[in-house]
XYZ file of C-alpha atoms in Angstrom:
286
model
C 8.543 18.940 -0.965
C 7.932 18.261 2.761
C 4.820 18.882 4.847
C 4.600 18.236 8.552
C 2.118 18.207 11.353
C 2.971 20.011 14.674
C 4.351 16.751 16.055
C 6.117 13.950 14.106
C 5.757 12.069 11.806
C 6.867 14.016 8.781
C 4.868 13.688 5.529
C 6.311 13.928 2.002
C 4.939 13.941 -1.527
C 6.463 12.069 -4.461
C 7.060 13.702 -7.827
C 4.341 13.085 -10.480
C 4.675 9.822 -12.423
C 2.503 8.108 -15.067
C -0.472 6.461 -13.426
C -0.327 2.632 -13.662
C -4.136 2.341 -13.572
C -5.690 5.099 -15.652
C -4.253 6.162 -19.019
C -3.379 9.821 -19.406
C -3.305 10.430 -15.687
C -0.315 11.087 -13.417
C 0.030 9.982 -9.842
C 1.589 11.347 -6.667
C 1.761 9.725 -3.265
C 1.665 11.247 0.214
C 3.900 9.134 2.472
C 5.598 8.933 5.829
C 8.183 6.672 7.422
C 6.998 3.809 9.585
C 9.681 3.391 12.240
C 10.228 3.261 15.993
C 8.109 2.090 18.854
C 5.022 3.843 17.590
C 5.033 2.066 14.192
C 2.255 -0.332 14.925
C -0.131 2.356 16.317
C 0.679 4.591 13.337
C -0.038 1.769 10.915
C -3.333 0.999 12.645
C -4.428 4.655 12.706
C -3.467 5.636 9.156
C -4.812 2.435 7.650
C -8.232 3.617 8.857
C -7.657 6.777 6.811
C -6.852 5.158 3.507
C -3.112 4.623 3.860
C -1.269 1.453 2.807
C 2.019 -0.027 3.938
C 5.034 -0.835 1.760
C 7.960 -2.080 3.859
C 8.669 0.781 6.300
C 6.617 3.375 4.515
C 2.935 4.319 4.701
C 1.461 5.993 1.631
C -1.794 7.252 0.157
C -2.552 8.606 -3.315
C -2.477 12.400 -3.433
C -2.878 13.230 -7.090
C -3.340 16.845 -8.061
C -6.172 16.327 -10.604
C -7.720 12.985 -9.706
C -9.139 11.217 -6.664
C -10.158 7.929 -8.320
C -8.152 5.649 -6.047
C -10.313 4.612 -3.131
C -9.161 2.494 -0.207
C -11.462 -0.533 0.105
C -12.280 -2.931 2.903
C -14.845 -5.715 3.522
C -17.106 -5.672 6.544
C -16.607 -9.203 7.760
C -19.804 -9.529 9.785
C -21.966 -8.556 6.808
C -20.122 -10.456 4.053
C -21.842 -13.279 2.230
C -20.064 -14.896 -0.746
C -21.757 -14.775 -4.091
C -22.634 -17.931 -5.996
C -19.374 -17.747 -8.037
C -17.358 -17.095 -4.840
C -18.922 -20.173 -3.244
C -17.821 -22.178 -6.250
C -14.336 -20.743 -5.821
C -14.234 -21.851 -2.205
C -15.239 -25.396 -3.132
C -12.717 -25.484 -6.008
C -9.872 -24.574 -3.644
C -10.952 -26.220 -0.454
C -8.173 -28.817 -0.787
C -5.488 -26.160 -0.183
C -3.645 -25.960 3.117
C -3.217 -22.580 4.806
C -0.079 -21.924 6.866
C 0.634 -18.575 8.544
C 4.337 -18.015 9.262
C 6.639 -15.214 10.332
C 7.581 -12.736 7.566
C 10.596 -14.607 6.234
C 11.349 -14.920 2.536
C 12.205 -18.300 0.986
C 13.596 -19.470 -2.364
C 10.290 -21.297 -3.018
C 8.340 -18.077 -2.552
C 10.662 -16.120 -4.792
C 10.460 -18.710 -7.578
C 6.685 -18.521 -7.516
C 6.816 -14.693 -7.308
C 8.991 -14.453 -10.411
C 6.729 -16.814 -12.403
C 3.747 -14.735 -11.309
C 5.352 -11.399 -12.363
C 6.643 -12.754 -15.673
C 3.202 -14.041 -16.559
C 0.905 -11.348 -15.134
C 2.889 -8.165 -14.651
C 5.936 -8.294 -16.933
C 5.731 -4.592 -17.611
C 4.895 -3.474 -14.061
C 6.989 -1.549 -11.578
C 8.133 -4.720 -9.803
C 9.198 -6.603 -12.962
C 12.920 -6.242 -12.276
C 12.798 -7.119 -8.578
C 15.572 -9.502 -7.567
C 15.717 -11.897 -4.627
C 17.230 -9.329 -2.271
C 14.473 -6.790 -3.028
C 11.883 -9.533 -2.630
C 13.335 -10.418 0.746
C 13.162 -6.776 1.772
C 9.485 -6.564 0.718
C 8.643 -9.566 2.868
C 10.965 -9.122 5.841
C 11.293 -5.321 6.347
C 8.190 -4.816 8.441
C 8.089 -2.821 11.647
C 4.556 -3.999 12.417
C 2.814 -7.309 13.106
C 2.876 -9.151 9.735
C 2.435 -12.699 8.603
C 3.244 -14.612 5.420
C 0.253 -16.846 4.618
C 1.142 -19.701 2.309
C -1.406 -21.854 0.494
C -0.121 -25.274 -0.510
C -1.371 -28.424 -2.084
C -1.865 -31.251 0.360
C 0.931 -33.815 -0.061
C -0.183 -36.831 -2.056
C -0.194 -40.128 -0.256
C 1.720 -42.673 -2.323
C 0.925 -46.386 -2.430
C 2.846 -48.557 -0.046
C 6.470 -48.888 -1.050
C 6.460 -45.700 -3.166
C 7.480 -42.170 -2.354
C 4.744 -39.563 -2.138
C 5.013 -36.051 -3.536
C 5.845 -33.169 -1.201
C 3.964 -29.934 -0.727
C 3.579 -27.557 -3.653
C 3.252 -23.852 -3.092
C 0.159 -22.481 -4.856
C -0.183 -18.927 -3.493
C 1.298 -16.496 -0.961
C -0.033 -13.400 0.776
C 1.914 -10.904 2.903
C -0.632 -9.817 5.478
C -0.539 -7.152 8.183
C -2.562 -7.718 11.411
C -4.162 -4.435 12.344
C -6.124 -3.682 15.499
C -9.348 -3.797 13.464
C -8.596 -6.181 10.613
C -6.333 -7.989 8.223
C -4.599 -5.979 5.477
C -3.529 -7.791 2.329
C -0.227 -6.017 1.562
C 0.775 -8.129 -1.475
C -0.232 -11.476 -2.885
C 0.826 -13.730 -5.763
C 0.034 -17.181 -7.061
C 0.731 -19.917 -9.543
C 0.096 -18.380 -13.004
C -0.678 -21.811 -14.432
C -3.808 -21.893 -12.247
C -5.661 -18.842 -13.497
C -8.928 -20.751 -13.738
C -8.767 -21.579 -10.031
C -9.188 -17.930 -9.083
C -6.520 -18.045 -6.417
C -6.456 -14.264 -5.997
C -10.150 -14.272 -5.156
C -9.691 -17.314 -2.956
C -7.057 -15.601 -0.818
C -9.424 -12.695 -0.166
C -12.270 -15.096 0.733
C -9.981 -17.013 3.046
C -8.833 -13.848 4.756
C -12.497 -13.022 5.446
C -12.851 -16.465 7.047
C -9.624 -15.945 9.038
C -10.690 -12.444 10.221
C -14.044 -13.864 11.323
C -12.326 -16.634 13.284
C -10.143 -14.216 15.240
C -12.834 -11.585 15.706
C -11.506 -8.788 13.442
C -14.177 -6.690 11.743
C -12.476 -5.784 8.466
C -10.357 -7.108 5.606
C -8.434 -4.309 3.841
C -7.957 -4.869 0.116
C -5.867 -1.877 -0.918
C -7.195 0.508 -3.588
C -10.180 0.109 -5.846
C -9.908 2.293 -8.918
C -13.061 2.937 -10.974
C -12.271 2.525 -14.698
C -9.292 0.309 -14.048
C -9.560 -3.238 -15.390
C -6.768 -4.356 -13.030
C -8.788 -3.304 -9.975
C -12.304 -4.170 -11.125
C -12.419 -7.481 -9.275
C -12.546 -5.779 -5.859
C -16.007 -4.403 -6.551
C -17.306 -8.015 -6.805
C -17.048 -8.519 -3.079
C -20.144 -7.841 -0.998
C -20.203 -5.644 2.149
C -17.500 -3.455 0.559
C -16.710 -0.014 1.940
C -14.540 2.703 0.344
C -12.799 5.610 2.055
C -14.136 8.752 0.479
C -14.192 12.372 1.648
C -12.688 11.442 4.966
C -14.983 8.611 5.912
C -15.851 4.990 5.128
C -18.984 4.551 2.989
C -20.781 1.612 1.418
C -19.587 1.162 -2.146
C -23.117 1.145 -3.548
C -23.299 0.841 -7.327
C -19.803 0.760 -8.870
C -21.162 2.436 -12.014
C -21.753 5.581 -10.003
C -17.993 6.076 -9.718
C -17.201 6.345 -13.379
C -16.983 10.141 -13.456
C -13.584 11.609 -12.629
C -13.729 14.486 -10.119
C -13.112 18.017 -11.253
C -9.513 19.153 -10.515
C -10.757 21.918 -8.184
C -12.521 19.264 -6.070
C -9.207 17.725 -5.044
C -8.009 19.204 -1.777
C -4.503 20.740 -1.633
C -1.790 18.641 0.013
C -1.573 20.983 3.004
C -5.293 20.486 3.707
C -4.985 16.716 3.302
C -2.114 16.583 5.810
C -3.839 18.871 8.293
C -6.879 16.541 8.271
C -4.875 13.446 9.171
C -5.471 12.113 12.695
C -2.448 10.571 14.446
C -2.291 8.089 17.314
C -2.324 9.470 20.866
C 0.976 10.852 22.090
C 2.514 9.779 25.386
C 0.750 12.679 27.029
C -2.548 11.255 25.811
C -3.190 14.194 23.426
C -4.021 13.801 19.793
C -1.333 15.332 17.585
C -2.330 16.868 14.338
C -5.359 18.602 15.772
């Protein structure tokens, strides 16, 4: 099924599939292609409306009977790490951060495979090969960076050879006009106790603050999903709900699933989307 606004882009809806987060639910996604000269502006604009990027596609959940998935972002200026998050920062302060162009390497893929096999062996990406991995990293029409976290090389005694760098974690990050968006991250599964997933988010808050960007986008928080529960532990968290960003408040208040009739039809959802200015300076979709 295809839905469109008066001026491109075109929006489409996927067929229902089993929800990976909530048992007994099915999911659909509203999506559009991210191509051409206007890709960066479209990514910036739709990210502010709860969309996420995957390669050259922007998508947002559009389930017919559920609206649990909420896009989440951290307000950088107001964020203060919790006591456990401060411990996390100290525990991982020895790591080096290096931001590079979106280029896939064998070292990244080896770590990625270890991560999937250990943490998400039954997930949708479980069968991804090196070519698909390279496409995930490299096929980006917007401003993206691969941020690698490595162990500092050990200095060997005189006359001996020191050990080289060791890749601990990787994050594919989009640079938006108002923040950093963590597209996908993975880490050494042997270091679960180090909390590298949390550390990457904390470090992105630091990085966003350094470059003057107000938000760090975390993807979707899903009440009731154990996989996504960690996102609610970050302070100064906002969620995109009913067409606007709101403070998360008490996560326990989000346990109730909305009534099916409260979910807006796809045509209404598409009509409410705001697009970047056209060349004529007018707002399409209004």
